Amino acid sequence: MSDLDFIRYSRQILLDEVGESGQTSLLSRHIIVIGVGGLGSLVSQQLAASGVGKLTLVDHDRVELSNLPRQLLFNDSDIGKYKAITARDKLALAYQQCNIVSITDKFGQDNGASMVKMADVVIDCTDNFISRQQVNKYCVDAQRPLVTASVAHFHGQIFMVDLKSAPESGCYRCLFPNDSKVSETCRNVGVLGPMVGVMASMQALMAINHLLGIGQCSGKLMRFDGLTLKWREASLSQDPQCDVCGLKHDQSRNNQACNEPSFNEESFNEEPCHAPT
């Protein structure tokens, strides 16, 4: 760590839970943020400012006028531009110690697995149920910790999926099976910018705590009521029949392994806005 970096992060280094070694660790870490809307733009800025060494921002969407009240990284001159590229350029200018990469391809089957494998932590800031299920599956398969949050109306929720530290807590699919229905979205019930800010800050804090090995991040679902300003917490448990992290998934992988051909050395060439109920 350079002398300038030491001064820059001095208030964080003063924390016993962080210290110089913790700050140095953050500078060597890589976080992928999937979705650079209301949650993702704020999460990215806080992580870059906190000294995370590398951020990959993934979003195929462009800035719209209706985004601006809660996506504070953007302004009117950014309308029509790619969110990921615009966020990368602005954050790189403000936080030059952070290596920021932008990807404007849609996250999905063609690239999801390879992206997730590169990360120390994945933060899901997507705005639809299908994408959340995809991100969850790739993180479980790659055994990468996942921080996921959503917000709509005056309600927000957040939790971490980490099968290494808390396998008994299951994954996103355990909590929200494929037949779950989306009852509220920010598109049909609205949302206030500060509500998004609360959940984005919690996502950034949860990811940093996990990288530093402090606090207890996984194994619980936290819900925030923006009208009463109260948090509620519930323990998570794995669904044994989950086809992503449970017995069905294990059986499927075993069957796949048995059916795969063997090779010998000679022949082998090398905005969350959805709240499911």
Short mmCIF file of C-alpha atoms in Angstrom, two decimals:
data_model
loop_
_atom_site.label_atom_id
_atom_site.label_comp_id
_atom_site.label_asym_id
_atom_site.label_seq_id
_atom_site.Cartn_x
_atom_site.Cartn_y
_atom_site.Cartn_z
CA MET A 1 0.00 0.00 0.00
CA SER A 2 1.37 3.42 -0.97
CA ASP A 3 1.61 6.36 1.42
CA LEU A 4 -1.19 8.12 -0.47
CA ASP A 5 -3.42 5.06 -0.20
CA PHE A 6 -2.69 4.89 3.52
CA ILE A 7 -3.87 8.48 3.89
CA ARG A 8 -6.88 7.92 1.63
CA TYR A 9 -8.14 4.95 3.64
CA SER A 10 -6.91 6.13 7.04
CA ARG A 11 -10.38 6.27 8.60
CA GLN A 12 -11.03 2.68 7.59
CA ILE A 13 -7.59 1.54 8.69
CA LEU A 14 -8.29 2.99 12.15
CA LEU A 15 -10.96 0.34 12.62
CA ASP A 16 -9.59 -2.64 14.55
CA GLU A 17 -11.63 -4.96 12.35
CA VAL A 18 -9.95 -3.56 9.21
CA GLY A 19 -6.46 -2.29 9.91
CA GLU A 20 -3.72 -2.03 7.32
CA SER A 21 -3.82 -5.75 6.54
CA GLY A 22 -7.56 -5.69 5.90
CA GLN A 23 -7.31 -2.65 3.65
CA THR A 24 -4.47 -4.27 1.74
CA SER A 25 -6.64 -7.36 1.32
CA LEU A 26 -9.49 -5.30 -0.15
CA LEU A 27 -7.10 -3.80 -2.69
CA SER A 28 -6.42 -7.30 -4.02
CA ARG A 29 -10.06 -8.41 -4.28
CA HIS A 30 -12.40 -8.64 -7.26
CA ILE A 31 -16.17 -8.08 -7.03
CA ILE A 32 -18.64 -8.49 -9.88
CA VAL A 33 -21.76 -6.29 -9.80
CA ILE A 34 -24.51 -7.63 -12.04
CA GLY A 35 -26.97 -4.86 -12.87
CA VAL A 36 -25.87 -1.21 -12.73
CA GLY A 37 -29.25 0.37 -12.02
CA GLY A 38 -30.58 1.74 -8.74
CA LEU A 39 -28.79 -0.75 -6.52
CA GLY A 40 -25.81 -1.49 -8.72
CA SER A 41 -24.73 2.09 -9.44
CA LEU A 42 -24.69 2.94 -5.73
CA VAL A 43 -23.07 -0.35 -4.70
CA SER A 44 -20.32 0.15 -7.29
CA GLN A 45 -19.52 3.65 -6.10
CA GLN A 46 -19.29 2.60 -2.46
CA LEU A 47 -17.08 -0.39 -3.25
CA ALA A 48 -14.73 1.67 -5.45
CA ALA A 49 -14.49 4.34 -2.76
CA SER A 50 -13.82 1.72 -0.08
CA GLY A 51 -10.73 0.45 -1.86
CA VAL A 52 -11.83 -2.77 -3.56
CA GLY A 53 -9.11 -3.45 -6.12
CA LYS A 54 -11.21 -4.55 -9.08
CA LEU A 55 -14.85 -4.17 -10.07
CA THR A 56 -16.58 -5.74 -13.06
CA LEU A 57 -19.85 -3.99 -13.93
CA VAL A 58 -22.31 -6.03 -15.99
CA ASP A 59 -25.40 -4.46 -17.58
CA HIS A 60 -26.78 -4.40 -21.12
CA ASP A 61 -29.27 -1.63 -20.36
CA ARG A 62 -29.08 2.09 -21.15
CA VAL A 63 -29.83 5.11 -18.98
CA GLU A 64 -33.42 6.40 -19.09
CA LEU A 65 -34.96 9.58 -17.71
CA SER A 66 -37.00 7.67 -15.12
CA ASN A 67 -33.76 6.19 -13.69
CA LEU A 68 -32.29 9.48 -12.52
CA PRO A 69 -34.11 10.00 -9.17
CA ARG A 70 -32.52 6.86 -7.71
CA GLN A 71 -29.52 6.12 -9.94
CA LEU A 72 -27.43 9.00 -8.66
CA LEU A 73 -24.32 8.21 -10.67
CA PHE A 74 -26.12 9.29 -13.86
CA ASN A 75 -27.51 12.62 -15.11
CA ASP A 76 -29.49 13.96 -18.07
CA SER A 77 -26.48 13.96 -20.37
CA ASP A 78 -26.12 10.20 -19.87
CA ILE A 79 -29.58 9.31 -21.20
CA GLY A 80 -29.29 6.71 -23.96
CA LYS A 81 -25.78 5.62 -22.96
CA TYR A 82 -24.85 2.20 -21.64
CA LYS A 83 -25.05 2.14 -17.84
CA ALA A 84 -22.03 -0.12 -17.41
CA ILE A 85 -19.74 1.99 -19.60
CA THR A 86 -20.94 5.30 -18.15
CA ALA A 87 -20.52 4.06 -14.59
CA ARG A 88 -17.06 2.67 -15.41
CA ASP A 89 -15.86 5.98 -16.87
CA LYS A 90 -17.15 8.08 -13.98
CA LEU A 91 -15.91 5.78 -11.24
CA ALA A 92 -12.51 5.30 -12.89
CA LEU A 93 -12.05 9.07 -12.92
CA ALA A 94 -12.97 9.44 -9.24
CA TYR A 95 -11.29 6.30 -7.89
CA GLN A 96 -8.18 5.71 -9.95
CA GLN A 97 -6.83 3.05 -7.58
CA CYS A 98 -9.71 0.74 -8.62
CA ASN A 99 -9.51 -1.28 -11.83
CA ILE A 100 -13.01 -1.09 -13.30
CA VAL A 101 -14.20 -3.24 -16.20
CA SER A 102 -17.55 -2.86 -17.98
CA ILE A 103 -19.49 -5.58 -19.81
CA THR A 104 -22.52 -4.64 -21.92
CA ASP A 105 -23.41 -8.18 -22.98
CA LYS A 106 -26.53 -9.55 -21.34
CA PHE A 107 -25.70 -11.84 -18.43
CA GLY A 108 -26.95 -15.33 -19.11
CA GLN A 109 -26.21 -18.85 -20.26
CA ASP A 110 -23.49 -17.86 -22.72
CA ASN A 111 -21.30 -15.95 -20.28
CA GLY A 112 -22.65 -16.28 -16.74
CA ALA A 113 -20.55 -19.21 -15.54
CA SER A 114 -17.26 -17.77 -16.80
CA MET A 115 -17.97 -14.34 -15.27
CA VAL A 116 -18.84 -15.66 -11.84
CA LYS A 117 -15.72 -17.82 -11.62
CA MET A 118 -13.52 -14.70 -11.82
CA ALA A 119 -14.96 -13.07 -8.70
CA ASP A 120 -14.26 -13.19 -4.98
CA VAL A 121 -17.85 -12.01 -4.36
CA VAL A 122 -20.83 -11.55 -6.69
CA ILE A 123 -23.41 -8.86 -5.99
CA ASP A 124 -26.78 -9.35 -7.68
CA CYS A 125 -28.46 -6.02 -8.46
CA THR A 126 -30.64 -7.29 -11.30
CA ASP A 127 -34.25 -6.27 -11.73
CA ASN A 128 -35.99 -9.50 -12.69
CA PHE A 129 -36.69 -12.88 -11.13
CA ILE A 130 -35.24 -14.99 -13.95
CA SER A 131 -31.89 -13.21 -13.81
CA ARG A 132 -31.70 -13.66 -10.06
CA GLN A 133 -32.25 -17.39 -10.44
CA GLN A 134 -29.53 -17.57 -13.09
CA VAL A 135 -27.01 -15.64 -10.99
CA ASN A 136 -27.79 -17.84 -8.00
CA LYS A 137 -27.22 -21.06 -9.97
CA TYR A 138 -23.88 -19.95 -11.38
CA CYS A 139 -22.68 -18.81 -7.96
CA VAL A 140 -23.70 -22.11 -6.34
CA ASP A 141 -22.00 -24.12 -9.10
CA ALA A 142 -18.80 -22.06 -8.81
CA GLN A 143 -19.02 -21.87 -5.00
CA ARG A 144 -18.82 -18.09 -5.03
CA PRO A 145 -20.51 -16.02 -2.30
CA LEU A 146 -23.53 -14.08 -3.54
CA VAL A 147 -25.09 -10.96 -2.04
CA THR A 148 -28.60 -10.37 -3.37
CA ALA A 149 -31.12 -7.64 -2.57
CA SER A 150 -34.38 -6.24 -3.89
CA VAL A 151 -36.56 -3.23 -3.12
CA ALA A 152 -40.06 -2.09 -4.07
CA HIS A 153 -42.51 0.35 -2.49
CA PHE A 154 -41.23 0.78 1.11
CA HIS A 155 -39.97 -2.79 1.44
CA GLY A 156 -36.45 -4.13 0.97
CA GLN A 157 -34.80 -7.48 1.55
CA ILE A 158 -31.23 -8.74 1.48
CA PHE A 159 -29.31 -11.94 2.19
CA MET A 160 -26.10 -13.74 1.33
CA VAL A 161 -25.75 -17.15 -0.27
CA ASP A 162 -22.48 -18.84 0.71
CA LEU A 163 -22.50 -22.61 0.68
CA LYS A 164 -18.93 -22.76 1.96
CA SER A 165 -19.58 -20.98 5.26
CA ALA A 166 -23.28 -21.79 5.66
CA PRO A 167 -24.35 -24.76 3.48
CA GLU A 168 -27.30 -25.42 5.79
CA SER A 169 -28.78 -22.05 4.80
CA GLY A 170 -29.35 -23.04 1.18
CA CYS A 171 -29.59 -20.68 -1.78
CA TYR A 172 -31.92 -18.24 -3.52
CA ARG A 173 -33.88 -21.09 -5.13
CA CYS A 174 -34.55 -22.62 -1.70
CA LEU A 175 -36.18 -19.38 -0.57
CA PHE A 176 -37.89 -18.52 -3.87
CA PRO A 177 -38.69 -21.63 -5.96
CA ASN A 178 -39.28 -21.24 -9.68
CA ASP A 179 -43.05 -21.11 -9.18
CA SER A 180 -42.80 -18.02 -6.95
CA LYS A 181 -44.82 -15.08 -8.21
CA VAL A 182 -43.65 -11.48 -8.31
CA SER A 183 -46.25 -9.41 -6.48
CA GLU A 184 -44.47 -6.05 -6.37
CA THR A 185 -41.97 -4.31 -8.63
CA CYS A 186 -40.73 -0.74 -8.67
CA ARG A 187 -42.33 -0.43 -12.10
CA ASN A 188 -45.85 -1.09 -10.85
CA VAL A 189 -45.80 0.13 -7.22
CA GLY A 190 -42.96 2.68 -7.29
CA VAL A 191 -39.98 3.23 -5.04
CA LEU A 192 -38.20 6.12 -3.32
CA GLY A 193 -34.54 6.75 -4.04
CA PRO A 194 -33.50 6.61 -0.35
CA MET A 195 -35.05 3.14 -0.03
CA VAL A 196 -32.77 1.96 -2.83
CA GLY A 197 -29.85 3.69 -1.13
CA VAL A 198 -30.45 1.82 2.13
CA MET A 199 -30.39 -1.59 0.47
CA ALA A 200 -27.42 -0.71 -1.76
CA SER A 201 -25.40 0.37 1.27
CA MET A 202 -26.25 -2.89 3.01
CA GLN A 203 -25.11 -4.89 -0.03
CA ALA A 204 -21.78 -3.06 -0.14
CA LEU A 205 -21.30 -3.44 3.63
CA MET A 206 -22.17 -7.14 3.55
CA ALA A 207 -19.69 -7.79 0.73
CA ILE A 208 -16.89 -5.88 2.47
CA ASN A 209 -17.55 -7.61 5.79
CA HIS A 210 -17.38 -10.97 4.08
CA LEU A 211 -14.07 -10.16 2.37
CA LEU A 212 -12.63 -8.98 5.68
CA GLY A 213 -13.96 -12.02 7.52
CA ILE A 214 -15.87 -9.96 10.06
CA GLY A 215 -19.49 -10.13 11.19
CA GLN A 216 -21.97 -12.88 10.38
CA CYS A 217 -23.21 -12.26 6.86
CA SER A 218 -24.74 -15.53 5.69
CA GLY A 219 -27.60 -17.65 6.93
CA LYS A 220 -30.23 -14.99 7.49
CA LEU A 221 -32.79 -13.02 5.53
CA MET A 222 -33.10 -9.37 6.53
CA ARG A 223 -36.13 -7.28 5.62
CA PHE A 224 -36.42 -3.52 5.98
CA ASP A 225 -39.67 -1.56 6.36
CA GLY A 226 -39.12 1.98 5.13
CA LEU A 227 -42.30 3.27 6.77
CA THR A 228 -41.53 2.12 10.31
CA LEU A 229 -37.72 2.14 9.79
CA LYS A 230 -37.53 -1.32 11.37
CA TRP A 231 -35.56 -4.41 10.39
CA ARG A 232 -36.77 -7.98 10.70
CA GLU A 233 -34.52 -11.02 10.56
CA ALA A 234 -35.24 -14.66 9.83
CA SER A 235 -32.98 -17.71 9.66
CA LEU A 236 -32.61 -19.45 6.31
CA SER A 237 -32.59 -23.20 5.78
CA GLN A 238 -31.77 -25.35 2.79
CA ASP A 239 -34.47 -27.17 0.89
CA PRO A 240 -33.13 -30.75 0.61
CA GLN A 241 -35.01 -31.14 -2.69
CA CYS A 242 -33.61 -27.92 -4.21
CA ASP A 243 -32.43 -28.64 -7.75
CA VAL A 244 -29.68 -26.02 -7.46
CA CYS A 245 -28.01 -26.77 -4.11
CA GLY A 246 -29.88 -29.78 -2.64
CA LEU A 247 -30.02 -33.52 -3.21
CA LYS A 248 -31.56 -33.22 -6.67
CA HIS A 249 -28.65 -31.05 -7.75
CA ASP A 250 -26.10 -33.50 -6.34
CA GLN A 251 -27.79 -36.44 -8.08
CA SER A 252 -27.93 -34.54 -11.36
CA ARG A 253 -24.22 -33.73 -11.20
CA ASN A 254 -23.34 -37.32 -10.34
CA ASN A 255 -25.38 -38.63 -13.25
CA GLN A 256 -23.78 -36.11 -15.57
CA ALA A 257 -20.30 -37.14 -14.43
CA CYS A 258 -21.11 -40.82 -15.01
CA ASN A 259 -22.31 -40.10 -18.54
CA GLU A 260 -19.32 -37.98 -19.52
CA PRO A 261 -16.77 -39.77 -21.78
CA SER A 262 -13.32 -40.39 -20.35
CA PHE A 263 -10.20 -39.08 -22.05
CA ASN A 264 -6.68 -40.34 -21.99
CA GLU A 265 -3.65 -38.11 -22.31
CA GLU A 266 -3.26 -38.78 -26.02
CA SER A 267 -6.84 -38.05 -27.08
CA PHE A 268 -7.48 -34.95 -24.95
CA ASN A 269 -6.82 -31.50 -26.50
CA GLU A 270 -6.87 -28.59 -24.72
CA GLU A 271 -32.91 -2.18 -9.47
CA PRO A 272 -34.03 -4.64 -7.77
CA CYS A 273 -37.09 -4.15 -7.76
CA HIS A 274 -38.80 -7.57 -7.72
CA ALA A 275 -40.10 -8.90 -4.42
CA PRO A 276 -41.13 -12.55 -4.96
CA THR A 277 -43.65 -14.02 -2.55
#
